[in-house]
Amino acid sequence: MSARDNEAIVREAHEAFNARDLDRAVAYAAEDLEWTVVASGETFHGPEGYRRYMQNWIDAFSDAGTEITAVHAGDGFAVVEFTGRGTHDGTLKSPAGDVPATGRVSENAFCEVVQIEDGKISRARTYLDLATMMAQLGLMPAPEGAAG
């Protein structure tokens, strides 16, 4: 697949998330997908794991949305930089324990490194500044030098 095709796949997956059309997003997941959130160490497997990953964000931030700021794509990969925003009005599930709703808004920079094979996402790693997000939610002091 071309760089343009790979860029289109990740953009479409983000558009589907924003539209809450998880079936459309999951259609881009390979059966053996491994999606890892580096900050938490959690890995989601296969299309249903990808659905659970997205649903966890929606359950915790019902108005969650992403705004892509850059896509860098090539043969077999895409790197997506985006801003994730939402109001923490539901339970945020994490391996460290569930975080009850705070009612606060979170806005953070994210980066996804995505491997694409035969038009499907086969591996992905999501990077985010979890310390800044937790500070925005009032769960810990703001990191020194943090903008948000």
Coordinates of C-alpha atoms in Angstrom, one line a residue:
M1 CA 0.0 0.0 0.0
S2 CA 1.2 3.5 -0.7
A3 CA 1.9 6.2 1.8
R4 CA -1.2 8.0 0.6
D5 CA -3.3 4.8 1.2
N6 CA -1.8 4.4 4.7
E7 CA -2.5 8.0 5.6
A8 CA -6.1 7.6 4.4
I9 CA -6.6 4.5 6.6
V10 CA -5.5 6.3 9.8
R11 CA -7.4 9.4 9.0
E12 CA -10.6 7.3 8.3
A13 CA -10.1 5.5 11.6
H14 CA -9.9 8.8 13.5
E15 CA -13.0 10.1 11.6
A16 CA -14.9 7.0 12.6
F17 CA -13.9 7.4 16.2
N18 CA -15.1 11.0 16.2
A19 CA -18.4 9.9 14.6
R20 CA -18.7 7.1 17.1
D21 CA -18.9 4.6 14.2
L22 CA -16.7 2.0 15.9
D23 CA -17.7 -0.7 13.4
R24 CA -16.2 1.4 10.6
A25 CA -13.0 2.0 12.7
V26 CA -12.7 -1.7 13.6
A27 CA -12.9 -2.7 9.9
Y28 CA -9.3 -1.4 9.6
A29 CA -8.0 -3.7 12.4
A30 CA -6.2 -6.9 11.4
E31 CA -7.3 -10.1 13.2
D32 CA -3.9 -10.2 14.9
L33 CA -3.7 -6.5 15.8
E34 CA -1.7 -5.5 18.9
W35 CA -2.5 -2.0 20.1
T36 CA -0.3 -0.9 23.0
V37 CA -0.8 2.2 25.1
V38 CA 2.8 2.9 26.2
A39 CA 2.0 5.1 29.2
S40 CA -0.1 2.3 30.8
G41 CA 1.5 -0.7 29.3
E42 CA -1.9 -2.0 28.3
T43 CA -2.2 -4.0 25.0
F44 CA -5.4 -4.6 23.2
H45 CA -5.7 -7.5 20.8
G46 CA -7.6 -8.0 17.5
P47 CA -10.6 -6.0 16.3
E48 CA -12.6 -6.4 19.5
G49 CA -9.6 -5.2 21.5
Y50 CA -9.4 -2.2 19.3
R51 CA -13.1 -1.6 19.9
R52 CA -12.6 -1.9 23.6
Y53 CA -9.7 0.6 23.5
M54 CA -11.9 3.2 21.7
Q55 CA -14.9 2.5 23.9
N56 CA -12.8 3.0 27.1
W57 CA -12.0 6.5 25.9
I58 CA -15.7 7.2 25.0
D59 CA -16.9 5.8 28.3
A60 CA -14.6 8.1 30.3
F61 CA -14.9 11.2 28.0
S62 CA -18.3 11.0 26.4
D63 CA -17.5 14.1 24.2
A64 CA -14.0 12.7 23.3
G65 CA -12.6 13.8 20.0
T66 CA -9.4 13.8 18.1
E67 CA -8.0 16.5 15.9
I68 CA -5.1 15.3 13.7
T69 CA -2.3 17.8 13.5
A70 CA 0.1 15.7 11.3
V71 CA 0.4 12.4 9.5
H72 CA 3.7 11.0 8.4
A73 CA 3.2 7.9 6.2
G74 CA 5.3 5.6 4.2
D75 CA 5.4 2.0 2.9
G76 CA 3.8 -0.1 5.7
F77 CA 3.4 2.6 8.3
A78 CA 1.8 5.9 9.4
V79 CA 2.7 8.1 12.4
V80 CA -0.3 10.2 13.5
E81 CA 0.1 13.3 15.7
F82 CA -3.2 14.5 17.2
T83 CA -4.8 16.4 20.0
G84 CA -7.3 14.5 22.1
R85 CA -9.9 16.5 24.0
G86 CA -12.8 15.6 26.2
T87 CA -14.7 16.1 29.5
H88 CA -14.0 13.4 32.0
D89 CA -17.6 12.5 32.8
G90 CA -17.3 8.7 33.1
T91 CA -15.0 6.1 34.6
L92 CA -11.6 5.9 33.1
K93 CA -10.4 2.3 33.2
S94 CA -6.7 1.6 33.6
P95 CA -4.5 -1.2 34.7
A96 CA -3.6 0.9 37.7
G97 CA -7.3 1.1 38.7
D98 CA -10.5 2.9 37.7
V99 CA -10.6 6.7 37.9
P100 CA -14.1 8.0 38.7
A101 CA -15.4 11.0 36.7
T102 CA -13.9 14.4 37.7
G103 CA -16.0 16.6 35.4
R104 CA -12.8 18.3 34.2
V105 CA -11.7 18.8 30.6
S106 CA -8.5 17.2 29.3
E107 CA -6.6 18.2 26.2
N108 CA -3.4 16.4 25.3
A109 CA -1.0 15.7 22.5
F110 CA -0.9 12.1 21.4
C111 CA 1.2 10.2 18.9
E112 CA 0.4 6.9 17.3
V113 CA 2.9 4.8 15.5
V114 CA 0.9 2.5 13.3
Q115 CA 2.0 -0.5 11.2
I116 CA -0.2 -1.3 8.2
E117 CA -0.2 -4.6 6.3
D118 CA -2.6 -5.4 3.4
G119 CA -4.8 -2.4 4.2
K120 CA -5.2 -3.3 7.9
I121 CA -3.7 -2.0 11.1
S122 CA -1.5 -4.8 12.5
R123 CA 0.4 -3.0 15.2
A124 CA 0.1 0.3 16.9
R125 CA 1.7 2.1 19.8
T126 CA 0.0 5.2 21.4
Y127 CA 2.1 7.7 23.2
L128 CA 0.6 10.4 25.5
D129 CA 1.7 12.5 28.4
L130 CA -0.2 10.7 31.2
A131 CA 1.2 13.0 33.9
T132 CA -0.3 16.1 32.3
M133 CA -3.6 14.4 31.7
M134 CA -3.8 13.3 35.4
A135 CA -2.9 16.9 36.5
Q136 CA -5.6 18.3 34.2
L137 CA -8.1 15.9 35.9
G138 CA -7.0 17.1 39.3
L139 CA -5.5 13.8 40.3
M140 CA -1.9 14.9 40.7
P141 CA 0.1 18.2 40.7
A142 CA 1.0 19.6 37.3
P143 CA 4.4 18.4 36.1
E144 CA 7.0 21.1 36.3
G145 CA 7.0 23.1 33.1
A146 CA 3.7 21.7 31.9
A147 CA 1.6 23.9 29.6
G148 CA -1.8 22.5 30.5

